[in-house]
Amino acid sequence: MEVMNVIVCVKQIPDPAAPGALDGATNTLKRDGKLILDDSDAYGVEMALQLVDKAGGGEVSLVSMAPNGETSGLRTALAMGAAKGVLVSDPALQGSDALTTAKILAAAITRLGGADLIIGATESSDGYTGTVPEQIAELLGLPSVTFAKKVSVEGGVLKVDRQTENGYDEVTCALPALISVTAGVVEPRYPSFKGIMAAKSKPVEEVTASDLGITPVGWAGAGQKISNITQAEARQAGEIIEDDGETFTKIVGFLENLKVI
Amino acid sequence: MTLNNIWVFAQVANGAPTSATLELLTKARSLSSDVTAIIGGDGASAAALGEFGATKVYAINHGATLPGVAIAAALKSVIDGGDTPDLIMFPQNYEGRDVMSRLSVKLDKTVITNNIDITDGGNGVTVVTPIFGGNTLVETTFTGAGPFLAAFRPKSFVAESAGGAAAAVTAVAVPDLGAAGAAQVTAVHVEETTGPKLDEADIVVSGGRGLGEASNYALIEDLAKLLKGAPGASRAIVDAGWVPYSYQVGQTGKVVKPTIYLAAGISGATQHMVGMKGSKNIIAINKDKEAPIFGVADLGIVGDVHKVLPKLIEALKARG
């Protein structure tokens, strides 16, 4: 293939290093602080860049959805080498379920004119519903290969090693298609200083849900409501000891008490 | 609402229904007497599915086409034909997720994944989902009309035979999928493992980044073998390519509930804890005394796995 255009679906999430919290009013995950590019999506961005590079032409575009106009996560992906992005930002998106999210992203992909290949992550690191890529494929009438751990395009045909419960399947598929990639499929590059500077001027079009012709969104469109939140019974921590070179005997004793040795 | 017609997405491995399938059938029959199992391929497992509560089986032979797109299209044709379920229960795994995702679009219905329980009460059908590593439980109630689509984590329910008769099998053809059906499996690779299966083993010994390098994973394998257990791994070392994905314990890997779980060089990321905190007894060895894994450990050793593990292995070998 001489030209290959790839669209990557990326999610901007609260820093996973910070403890998660629920919004007391809506019981949704708080996403109001600074958002970063979900690590799970860095693999897809890297995969897209490599495939376009190998094809010898084309570009990588991004689609994302955020309630508050946040672009810092998108800028990270642009700094890695993506060319442009569409951000669907709309306060009405707060509380959207996975299906509505998929409808929004599918419409954003269509707005970009589609692509030869669409890439998503297997699941996000904050909500981890894990259905959005496959839902996008169905909405766009595309074939899909989820849980891809190795990806190549040869003679315009997609070849994927797809993770299974006890090994992997080799799968071939005509383009255009959608794949979801597992973490570790490629090693994401760090954005260079030049990349970071260039990213500042790359175009990110900001649109609303109604610009895309999608209603209802947010709570109104969700088909589910959170009815209760409880704290699970906490597991009590047991005996914690510093190793003095002999603590292995503690483990032996523990195993003996449980009659496993 | 009251759940009457319940479907369960069933899977077969090595000729028998998977444990996740039997768990879901057991739960389904506690909610309704009208339980249908959906199965890819033929209906050869109808006897086992019936034993655990299915009264009917829809068998969908999808050939080399990936199951998600094909089974969802076949189920849509059944629903269009007049058999409409109130609830479809899926296992939280690859195939389950793919089928439910495709079907959710066809039916324009929401999906709720990662659940550990379901109730059918006066206020509606409610599922329970653990978040923040299982410390918080969210109850979500479906609104509007069914079919409700929900996926459940393995080991959420205990499988019990109902002593039921073989289920009646109806073959359902896969409609023309057009371009969406283009993905075809050309070869299947099974990674051979010896010893007990990770998700069924009574003892699991898992290693993580703290092992330092891939070659040190041999310590985990040695210890697992001595204890007649299964070796496991954190996502970090699976992503790094030290061990195959089939070793992974956690949110995106296996859920284990062994009698003893020994975590060596694993800090205890939320991702990992979700997959192992149901273990009856947890032993953790980690250099960092602030590591979250110590919050759930019954016995925690703050120390270097490279020092503790060899001594432990030697001591166990000496016992013969």
Coordinates of C-alpha atoms in Angstrom, one line a residue:
Chain A
M1 CA 0.0 0.0 0.0
E2 CA 1.4 3.4 -0.9
V3 CA -0.9 5.5 1.2
M4 CA -2.5 4.4 4.5
N5 CA -4.7 6.6 6.6
V6 CA -5.3 5.5 10.2
I7 CA -7.6 7.0 12.8
V8 CA -6.9 6.2 16.5
C9 CA -9.6 6.5 19.2
V10 CA -7.9 8.0 22.2
K11 CA -9.2 8.7 25.7
Q12 CA -8.0 11.4 28.0
I13 CA -8.2 10.2 31.6
P14 CA -7.3 11.5 35.1
D15 CA -3.8 10.6 36.1
P16 CA -4.0 6.9 37.2
A17 CA -1.3 7.6 39.8
A18 CA -3.8 9.8 41.6
P19 CA -6.5 7.9 43.6
G20 CA -9.8 7.7 41.8
A21 CA -12.9 9.4 43.2
L22 CA -16.6 9.6 42.5
D23 CA -18.5 12.8 42.0
G24 CA -20.9 12.9 45.0
A25 CA -23.7 14.4 42.9
T26 CA -23.7 12.1 39.9
N27 CA -21.8 9.0 41.1
T28 CA -19.7 9.1 38.0
L29 CA -15.9 9.1 38.0
K30 CA -14.5 12.5 38.5
R31 CA -12.8 13.7 35.4
D32 CA -12.6 17.4 36.1
G33 CA -8.9 17.8 36.8
K34 CA -6.0 17.7 34.3
L35 CA -6.4 14.8 31.9
I36 CA -3.6 12.8 30.3
L37 CA -3.5 10.4 27.4
D38 CA -4.5 7.0 28.6
D39 CA -1.4 4.7 28.5
S40 CA -3.5 2.0 26.8
D41 CA -4.0 4.3 23.9
A42 CA -0.3 5.1 23.4
Y43 CA 0.1 1.6 22.0
G44 CA -2.5 2.3 19.3
V45 CA -1.0 5.7 18.4
E46 CA 2.5 4.0 18.0
M47 CA 1.0 1.2 16.0
A48 CA -0.7 3.7 13.7
L49 CA 2.5 5.7 13.2
Q50 CA 4.5 2.6 12.3
L51 CA 1.9 1.3 9.8
V52 CA 1.7 4.7 8.0
D53 CA 5.5 4.9 8.0
K54 CA 5.7 1.4 6.5
A55 CA 3.1 2.1 3.9
G56 CA 5.2 5.1 2.8
G57 CA 2.4 7.7 2.9
G58 CA -0.8 8.8 4.7
E59 CA -1.4 10.2 8.1
V60 CA -2.6 9.4 11.6
S61 CA -5.6 11.2 12.9
L62 CA -7.2 11.2 16.3
V63 CA -10.7 11.2 17.7
S64 CA -11.5 11.8 21.3
M65 CA -14.4 12.7 23.5
A66 CA -14.3 14.8 26.7
P67 CA -16.9 16.7 28.6
N68 CA -14.7 19.8 29.3
G69 CA -12.7 20.7 26.1
E70 CA -9.5 19.1 27.5
T71 CA -6.8 18.6 24.9
S72 CA -3.6 17.9 26.8
G73 CA -3.9 14.1 26.2
L74 CA -4.5 14.7 22.5
R75 CA -1.4 16.9 22.4
T76 CA 0.7 14.1 23.7
A77 CA -0.5 11.9 20.8
L78 CA 0.1 14.7 18.3
A79 CA 3.6 15.2 19.8
M80 CA 4.2 11.5 19.1
G81 CA 3.5 12.2 15.4
A82 CA -0.3 12.2 14.8
A83 CA -1.3 14.9 12.3
K84 CA -4.6 16.1 13.5
G85 CA -7.6 15.4 15.7
V86 CA -11.3 15.8 16.3
L87 CA -12.4 16.4 19.9
V88 CA -16.0 16.0 20.7
S89 CA -16.6 18.2 23.7
D90 CA -19.9 18.9 25.2
P91 CA -21.1 19.3 28.8
A92 CA -24.1 17.2 27.8
L93 CA -21.7 14.2 27.3
Q94 CA -21.3 13.8 31.1
G95 CA -22.6 10.4 32.1
S96 CA -22.7 8.9 28.5
D97 CA -22.6 5.1 28.4
A98 CA -20.3 3.1 26.2
L99 CA -22.8 2.8 23.4
T100 CA -23.3 6.6 23.2
T101 CA -19.6 7.1 23.4
A102 CA -19.2 4.7 20.4
K103 CA -21.9 6.6 18.5
I104 CA -20.1 9.9 19.1
L105 CA -16.7 8.5 18.1
A106 CA -18.1 6.7 15.0
A107 CA -19.7 10.0 13.9
A108 CA -16.3 11.8 14.5
I109 CA -14.6 9.2 12.4
T110 CA -17.1 9.7 9.6
R111 CA -16.6 13.5 9.9
L112 CA -12.8 12.8 9.2
G113 CA -13.9 10.9 6.0
G114 CA -13.1 7.5 7.5
A115 CA -9.8 5.7 7.2
D116 CA -8.2 2.5 6.0
L117 CA -7.7 1.4 9.5
I118 CA -9.3 2.4 12.9
I119 CA -7.4 1.6 16.1
G120 CA -8.7 1.5 19.6
A121 CA -7.4 0.1 22.9
T122 CA -8.9 -3.1 24.4
E123 CA -10.2 -1.1 27.3
S124 CA -9.5 2.2 29.0
S125 CA -7.5 2.4 32.2
D126 CA -10.3 4.3 34.1
G127 CA -13.7 3.0 33.1
Y128 CA -12.6 -0.3 31.4
T129 CA -16.0 -1.2 29.9
G130 CA -14.1 -2.6 26.9
T131 CA -16.8 -2.6 24.3
V132 CA -16.4 0.7 22.5
P133 CA -14.1 -0.3 19.6
E134 CA -16.3 -3.3 18.6
Q135 CA -19.4 -1.1 18.9
I136 CA -17.8 1.5 16.6
A137 CA -17.1 -1.3 14.1
E138 CA -20.7 -2.3 14.1
L139 CA -21.9 1.3 13.8
L140 CA -19.7 1.8 10.8
G141 CA -20.4 -1.6 9.2
L142 CA -16.7 -2.6 9.4
P143 CA -15.0 -5.9 10.1
S144 CA -13.0 -5.9 13.4
V145 CA -10.2 -7.8 15.0
T146 CA -10.1 -7.2 18.8
F147 CA -7.3 -8.0 21.2
A148 CA -4.6 -7.7 18.5
K149 CA -1.1 -8.5 19.8
K150 CA 0.7 -8.4 16.5
V151 CA -0.4 -6.4 13.5
S152 CA 0.9 -6.0 9.9
V153 CA -0.5 -4.9 6.6
E154 CA 0.7 -6.9 3.5
G155 CA -0.6 -6.2 0.1
G156 CA -3.6 -4.2 1.4
V157 CA -4.6 -7.1 3.7
L158 CA -4.5 -6.8 7.5
K159 CA -2.8 -9.7 9.3
V160 CA -3.3 -10.0 13.0
D161 CA -2.2 -12.3 15.8
R162 CA -5.3 -12.2 18.0
Q163 CA -5.0 -13.0 21.7
T164 CA -7.2 -15.9 22.9
E165 CA -7.8 -17.4 26.3
N166 CA -5.1 -20.1 25.8
G167 CA -3.0 -18.9 22.9
Y168 CA -3.6 -16.9 19.8
D169 CA -5.3 -17.0 16.4
E170 CA -3.9 -15.8 13.1
V171 CA -6.6 -13.6 11.5
T172 CA -6.6 -12.0 8.1
C173 CA -9.0 -9.2 7.1
A174 CA -9.7 -6.9 4.1
L175 CA -9.4 -3.1 4.7
P176 CA -11.0 -0.9 5.8
A177 CA -11.2 -2.5 9.2
L178 CA -11.0 -1.8 12.9
I179 CA -8.6 -3.3 15.4
S180 CA -8.3 -3.1 19.2
V181 CA -4.7 -3.5 20.4
T182 CA -3.4 -5.0 23.6
A183 CA -0.8 -3.2 25.8
G184 CA 2.6 -4.3 24.8
V185 CA 1.8 -4.7 21.0
V186 CA 4.5 -2.1 20.3
E187 CA 6.7 0.1 22.4
P188 CA 5.3 3.6 22.4
R189 CA 7.8 6.3 21.6
Y190 CA 8.4 9.3 23.8
P191 CA 7.5 12.6 22.2
S192 CA 10.6 14.5 21.1
F193 CA 11.1 18.1 22.0
K194 CA 10.5 18.9 18.3
G195 CA 7.4 16.8 18.4
I196 CA 6.0 18.6 21.4
M197 CA 6.6 22.0 19.8
A198 CA 5.0 20.9 16.5
A199 CA 2.0 19.5 18.4
K200 CA 1.1 23.0 19.6
S201 CA 0.1 24.1 16.1
K202 CA -1.4 20.9 14.8
P203 CA -5.2 21.3 14.2
V204 CA -7.7 19.9 16.7
E205 CA -11.3 20.6 15.6
E206 CA -13.6 20.9 18.6
V207 CA -17.2 19.9 17.9
T208 CA -20.4 19.3 20.0
A209 CA -22.6 16.2 20.0
S210 CA -25.3 18.1 18.1
D211 CA -22.7 19.1 15.4
L212 CA -22.4 15.4 14.8
G213 CA -26.2 15.0 14.8
I214 CA -26.3 12.8 17.9
T215 CA -29.0 13.1 20.6
P216 CA -29.6 12.2 23.3
V217 CA -26.3 12.0 25.1
G218 CA -25.2 12.0 28.7
W219 CA -27.6 10.7 31.4
A220 CA -30.6 11.1 29.1
G221 CA -29.2 8.6 26.7
A222 CA -27.7 6.1 29.0
G223 CA -30.3 3.3 29.5
Q224 CA -29.0 2.8 33.0
K225 CA -28.8 4.6 36.3
I226 CA -26.6 4.2 39.3
S227 CA -28.9 3.2 42.2
N228 CA -26.4 2.7 45.1
I229 CA -22.8 2.9 46.1
T230 CA -21.4 0.8 48.9
Q231 CA -18.0 0.1 50.3
A232 CA -16.8 -3.5 50.0
E233 CA -15.8 -5.3 53.2
A234 CA -12.2 -4.4 53.4
R235 CA -9.7 -7.2 53.6
Q236 CA -7.7 -6.9 56.8
A237 CA -3.9 -6.7 56.4
G238 CA -2.1 -9.4 58.4
E239 CA 1.4 -9.6 59.7
I240 CA 3.9 -7.5 57.9
I241 CA 7.6 -8.1 58.7
E242 CA 10.9 -6.8 57.5
D243 CA 13.2 -9.5 56.1
D244 CA 16.1 -10.3 58.3
G245 CA 17.3 -13.2 56.2
E246 CA 15.2 -15.7 58.1
T247 CA 11.6 -14.7 57.1
F248 CA 11.4 -17.6 54.7
T249 CA 10.7 -19.7 57.8
K250 CA 7.6 -17.6 58.4
I251 CA 6.4 -18.5 55.0
V252 CA 7.1 -22.2 55.6
G253 CA 5.2 -22.0 58.9
F254 CA 2.3 -20.3 57.2
L255 CA 2.1 -23.0 54.6
E256 CA 2.4 -25.7 57.3
N257 CA -0.5 -24.2 59.2
L258 CA -2.7 -24.4 56.1
K259 CA -1.6 -28.0 55.6
V260 CA -0.4 -27.5 52.0
I261 CA 3.1 -28.8 52.8
Chain B
M1 CA -39.8 -5.9 36.0
T2 CA -39.5 -9.6 36.3
L3 CA -37.0 -11.5 34.3
N4 CA -38.6 -14.4 32.4
N5 CA -36.7 -15.2 29.2
I6 CA -32.9 -15.3 30.0
W7 CA -30.1 -16.1 27.6
V8 CA -26.6 -17.1 28.6
F9 CA -23.7 -16.8 26.2
A10 CA -22.1 -20.2 26.6
Q11 CA -18.6 -21.4 25.6
V12 CA -17.0 -24.8 25.2
A13 CA -13.4 -25.7 25.7
N14 CA -12.0 -29.2 25.2
G15 CA -15.5 -30.5 24.5
A16 CA -17.0 -29.3 27.8
P17 CA -18.7 -26.0 28.9
T18 CA -16.3 -23.6 30.5
S19 CA -16.6 -23.0 34.3
A20 CA -17.7 -19.4 33.5
T21 CA -20.6 -20.9 31.5
L22 CA -21.7 -23.2 34.2
E23 CA -21.6 -20.3 36.8
L24 CA -23.8 -18.1 34.6
L25 CA -26.3 -20.9 33.9
T26 CA -26.5 -21.5 37.7
K27 CA -27.3 -17.9 38.4
A28 CA -29.7 -17.6 35.4
R29 CA -31.8 -20.5 36.6
S30 CA -32.1 -18.9 40.0
L31 CA -33.7 -15.9 38.3
S32 CA -36.0 -17.7 35.8
S33 CA -36.9 -21.2 34.8
D34 CA -36.7 -20.2 31.1
V35 CA -32.9 -20.3 30.3
T36 CA -31.5 -20.5 26.8
A37 CA -27.8 -21.1 26.1
I38 CA -26.2 -19.5 23.1
I39 CA -23.3 -21.5 21.7
G40 CA -20.9 -21.1 18.8
G41 CA -20.5 -24.3 16.7
D42 CA -22.8 -27.2 17.0
G43 CA -25.0 -28.3 20.0
A44 CA -22.8 -31.2 21.1
S45 CA -22.6 -29.9 24.6
A46 CA -26.4 -29.7 25.0
A47 CA -26.4 -32.4 27.7
A48 CA -24.0 -30.6 29.9
L49 CA -25.7 -27.2 29.4
G50 CA -29.0 -28.8 30.3
E51 CA -27.6 -30.3 33.4
F52 CA -26.8 -26.8 34.7
G53 CA -30.2 -25.3 33.8
A54 CA -30.5 -24.5 30.1
T55 CA -33.7 -25.7 28.6
K56 CA -32.9 -24.6 25.1
V57 CA -29.7 -24.1 23.0
Y58 CA -29.2 -21.9 20.0
A59 CA -26.2 -23.3 18.2
I60 CA -24.6 -20.9 15.8
N61 CA -21.9 -22.3 13.5
H62 CA -19.8 -19.4 12.4
G63 CA -17.0 -21.3 10.7
A64 CA -13.7 -19.3 10.4
T65 CA -15.5 -16.0 10.9
L66 CA -14.7 -14.3 14.2
P67 CA -17.6 -15.1 16.6
G68 CA -18.5 -11.5 17.7
V69 CA -19.9 -10.3 14.4
A70 CA -21.4 -13.6 13.4
I71 CA -23.1 -14.6 16.6
A72 CA -24.5 -11.1 17.2
A73 CA -26.1 -11.1 13.7
A74 CA -27.6 -14.6 14.2
L75 CA -29.0 -13.6 17.6
K76 CA -30.6 -10.4 16.1
S77 CA -32.3 -12.6 13.5
V78 CA -33.7 -14.8 16.4
I79 CA -35.0 -11.7 18.2
D80 CA -36.5 -10.3 15.0
G81 CA -38.2 -13.7 14.6
G82 CA -40.1 -13.2 17.9
D83 CA -38.0 -14.7 20.7
T84 CA -37.0 -11.7 22.7
P85 CA -35.0 -12.2 25.9
D86 CA -35.3 -9.9 28.9
L87 CA -31.7 -10.4 29.8
I88 CA -28.6 -11.7 28.1
M89 CA -25.7 -12.7 30.4
F90 CA -22.2 -12.8 29.0
P91 CA -18.9 -13.9 30.5
Q92 CA -16.4 -11.1 30.9
N93 CA -13.9 -12.3 28.3
Y94 CA -12.9 -11.8 24.6
E95 CA -15.7 -13.6 22.9
G96 CA -18.3 -12.4 25.4
R97 CA -17.3 -8.8 25.0
D98 CA -17.3 -8.9 21.2
V99 CA -20.7 -10.5 20.9
M100 CA -22.3 -8.2 23.4
S101 CA -20.8 -5.1 21.8
R102 CA -22.0 -5.9 18.3
L103 CA -25.4 -6.9 19.7
S104 CA -25.8 -3.7 21.7
V105 CA -25.6 -1.7 18.5
K106 CA -28.0 -3.9 16.7
L107 CA -30.5 -3.6 19.5
D108 CA -29.6 -0.1 20.5
K109 CA -29.2 -1.2 24.1
T110 CA -26.7 -0.2 26.8
V111 CA -24.1 -2.7 28.1
I112 CA -22.9 -3.0 31.6
T113 CA -19.7 -5.0 32.0
N114 CA -17.4 -6.2 34.8
N115 CA -20.3 -7.2 37.1
I116 CA -20.1 -9.6 40.0
D117 CA -23.8 -10.0 40.9
I118 CA -27.4 -9.3 39.6
T119 CA -30.7 -9.0 41.4
D120 CA -34.2 -8.7 40.0
G121 CA -36.3 -6.8 42.5
G122 CA -39.2 -4.4 42.8
N123 CA -37.0 -1.5 41.6
G124 CA -35.8 -3.2 38.5
V125 CA -32.9 -5.3 37.4
T126 CA -29.7 -4.2 39.1
V127 CA -26.1 -5.3 38.6
V128 CA -23.2 -4.9 41.0
T129 CA -19.8 -3.7 39.7
P130 CA -16.6 -3.4 41.8
I131 CA -14.5 -0.3 41.1
F132 CA -11.2 1.1 42.5
G133 CA -9.7 -2.4 42.8
G134 CA -12.9 -3.8 44.4
N135 CA -13.0 -1.4 47.4
T136 CA -16.2 0.3 46.2
L137 CA -19.3 -1.5 44.8
V138 CA -21.5 0.3 42.3
E139 CA -25.1 -0.8 41.9
T140 CA -26.5 0.1 38.5
T141 CA -30.2 -0.4 37.5
F142 CA -31.2 -0.9 33.9
T143 CA -33.8 1.7 32.7
G144 CA -36.2 1.4 29.8
A145 CA -37.1 -1.9 28.1
G146 CA -34.9 -5.0 27.6
P147 CA -33.1 -6.9 26.4
F148 CA -30.6 -6.0 29.1
L149 CA -27.0 -6.9 28.3
A150 CA -24.6 -7.6 31.1
A151 CA -21.2 -9.2 31.4
F152 CA -20.0 -10.9 34.6
R153 CA -16.5 -11.5 35.9
P154 CA -15.4 -15.2 36.3
K155 CA -16.1 -16.8 39.7
S156 CA -18.9 -14.3 40.5
F157 CA -21.2 -17.3 41.1
V158 CA -20.8 -20.8 42.3
A159 CA -21.7 -23.4 39.6
E160 CA -24.1 -26.1 40.8
S161 CA -25.7 -28.9 38.8
A162 CA -29.4 -28.8 38.5
G163 CA -29.6 -32.3 37.3
G164 CA -31.5 -31.1 34.3
A165 CA -32.1 -33.1 31.1
A166 CA -30.3 -32.3 27.9
A167 CA -31.4 -29.0 26.3
A168 CA -33.2 -28.9 23.0
V169 CA -30.9 -27.7 20.3
T170 CA -32.0 -25.3 17.5
A171 CA -29.4 -24.5 14.9
V172 CA -29.4 -20.8 13.9
A173 CA -27.9 -19.7 10.6
V174 CA -25.5 -16.8 10.3
P175 CA -27.1 -14.1 8.1
D176 CA -25.0 -12.5 5.3
L177 CA -22.5 -10.3 7.1
G178 CA -21.3 -8.3 4.1
A179 CA -18.0 -6.4 4.6
A180 CA -18.3 -6.7 8.4
G181 CA -17.7 -10.4 8.2
A182 CA -14.3 -10.1 6.5
A183 CA -12.1 -11.1 9.4
Q184 CA -11.3 -14.8 9.1
V185 CA -9.2 -17.1 11.3
T186 CA -6.5 -18.8 9.3
A187 CA -4.6 -20.6 12.1
V188 CA -5.1 -21.4 15.7
H189 CA -2.2 -21.6 18.2
V190 CA -2.6 -23.1 21.7
E191 CA 0.1 -22.4 24.2
E192 CA 0.9 -25.6 26.0
T193 CA 1.0 -25.5 29.8
T194 CA 1.8 -28.3 32.3
G195 CA 0.6 -28.6 35.9
P196 CA -2.7 -27.2 37.2
K197 CA -4.6 -24.5 35.3
L198 CA -4.0 -21.0 36.6
D199 CA -7.6 -20.2 37.3
E200 CA -8.3 -23.6 38.9
A201 CA -5.1 -24.1 40.9
D202 CA -5.3 -24.3 44.7
I203 CA -2.0 -22.5 45.0
V204 CA -0.8 -19.7 42.7
V205 CA 2.7 -18.2 42.8
S206 CA 2.9 -15.0 40.8
G207 CA 5.9 -12.8 39.9
G208 CA 6.1 -9.2 38.9
R209 CA 8.6 -6.4 37.9
G210 CA 10.4 -6.8 41.2
L211 CA 12.0 -10.0 39.8
G212 CA 14.2 -7.6 37.9
E213 CA 14.7 -9.6 34.7
A214 CA 12.9 -12.3 32.7
S215 CA 15.4 -15.1 33.7
N216 CA 14.4 -14.7 37.3
Y217 CA 10.9 -15.9 36.5
A218 CA 12.4 -19.4 36.9
L219 CA 12.2 -18.8 40.7
I220 CA 8.4 -18.5 40.4
E221 CA 8.2 -21.6 38.2
D222 CA 10.3 -23.6 40.6
L223 CA 8.3 -22.5 43.7
A224 CA 5.0 -23.2 41.9
K225 CA 6.2 -26.7 41.0
L226 CA 7.3 -27.5 44.5
L227 CA 3.9 -26.4 45.9
K228 CA 2.0 -28.2 43.1
G229 CA 0.6 -24.9 42.1
A230 CA 0.4 -22.7 39.0
P231 CA 2.7 -19.9 38.1
G232 CA 1.1 -16.5 37.4
A233 CA 2.2 -13.0 36.5
S234 CA 1.4 -9.3 36.8
R235 CA 0.5 -7.4 33.6
A236 CA 3.8 -5.5 33.7
I237 CA 5.9 -8.6 33.0
V238 CA 3.4 -10.0 30.5
D239 CA 3.6 -6.6 28.6
A240 CA 7.3 -6.8 28.8
G241 CA 7.2 -10.2 27.1
W242 CA 8.7 -12.2 29.9
V243 CA 5.8 -14.7 30.0
P244 CA 2.8 -15.4 27.8
Y245 CA -0.5 -13.6 28.3
S246 CA -2.1 -16.9 29.6
Y247 CA -0.1 -16.3 32.8
Q248 CA -1.6 -12.9 33.6
V249 CA -3.6 -12.4 36.7
G250 CA -5.8 -9.3 36.9
Q251 CA -8.5 -7.2 35.4
T252 CA -7.5 -8.1 31.8
G253 CA -6.2 -11.6 32.7
K254 CA -7.4 -14.4 34.8
V255 CA -9.4 -14.1 38.0
V256 CA -8.0 -16.5 40.6
K257 CA -9.3 -17.5 44.0
P258 CA -6.9 -20.1 45.3
T259 CA -6.3 -21.2 48.9
I260 CA -2.9 -19.6 48.8
Y261 CA -1.8 -16.7 46.5
L262 CA 1.9 -15.8 46.8
A263 CA 2.8 -12.5 45.1
A264 CA 6.6 -12.0 44.6
G265 CA 7.8 -8.6 43.4
I266 CA 4.3 -7.4 42.7
S267 CA 3.4 -4.0 44.0
G268 CA -0.4 -4.5 43.8
A269 CA -1.7 -2.2 41.1
T270 CA -5.5 -2.0 41.0
Q271 CA -5.4 -4.0 37.7
H272 CA -3.7 -6.9 39.5
M273 CA -5.7 -6.8 42.8
V274 CA -9.0 -7.2 41.0
G275 CA -7.8 -10.6 39.8
M276 CA -6.5 -12.0 43.1
K277 CA -7.9 -10.4 46.2
G278 CA -10.6 -13.0 46.4
S279 CA -7.8 -15.5 47.4
K280 CA -8.3 -17.2 50.7
N281 CA -4.8 -16.5 52.0
I282 CA -2.3 -14.0 50.5
I283 CA 1.5 -14.0 51.0
A284 CA 3.4 -11.0 49.6
I285 CA 7.1 -10.4 49.2
N286 CA 8.1 -6.9 48.1
K287 CA 11.0 -4.5 48.7
D288 CA 8.7 -1.4 49.1
K289 CA 6.9 -1.5 52.4
E290 CA 4.4 1.0 51.1
A291 CA 3.3 -1.3 48.3
P292 CA -0.5 -1.7 48.1
I293 CA -0.2 -5.5 48.0
F294 CA 0.6 -5.4 51.8
G295 CA -2.8 -3.9 52.4
V296 CA -4.4 -7.3 51.5
A297 CA -1.6 -9.7 52.5
D298 CA -2.1 -12.1 55.4
L299 CA 1.6 -12.5 55.6
G300 CA 3.8 -9.7 54.2
I301 CA 7.6 -9.9 53.9
V302 CA 9.3 -6.6 53.2
G303 CA 12.4 -7.8 51.5
D304 CA 14.2 -8.7 48.3
V305 CA 12.6 -11.5 46.3
H306 CA 16.0 -12.5 45.1
K307 CA 17.0 -13.3 48.7
V308 CA 13.8 -14.7 50.1
L309 CA 12.7 -16.9 47.2
P310 CA 15.9 -19.0 46.9
K311 CA 15.9 -19.7 50.6
L312 CA 12.2 -20.6 50.6
I313 CA 12.8 -23.0 47.6
E314 CA 15.8 -24.6 49.3
A315 CA 13.8 -25.1 52.5
L316 CA 10.9 -26.7 50.7
K317 CA 13.3 -29.0 48.7
A318 CA 15.0 -30.0 51.9
R319 CA 11.6 -31.3 53.2
G320 CA 11.4 -33.6 50.2

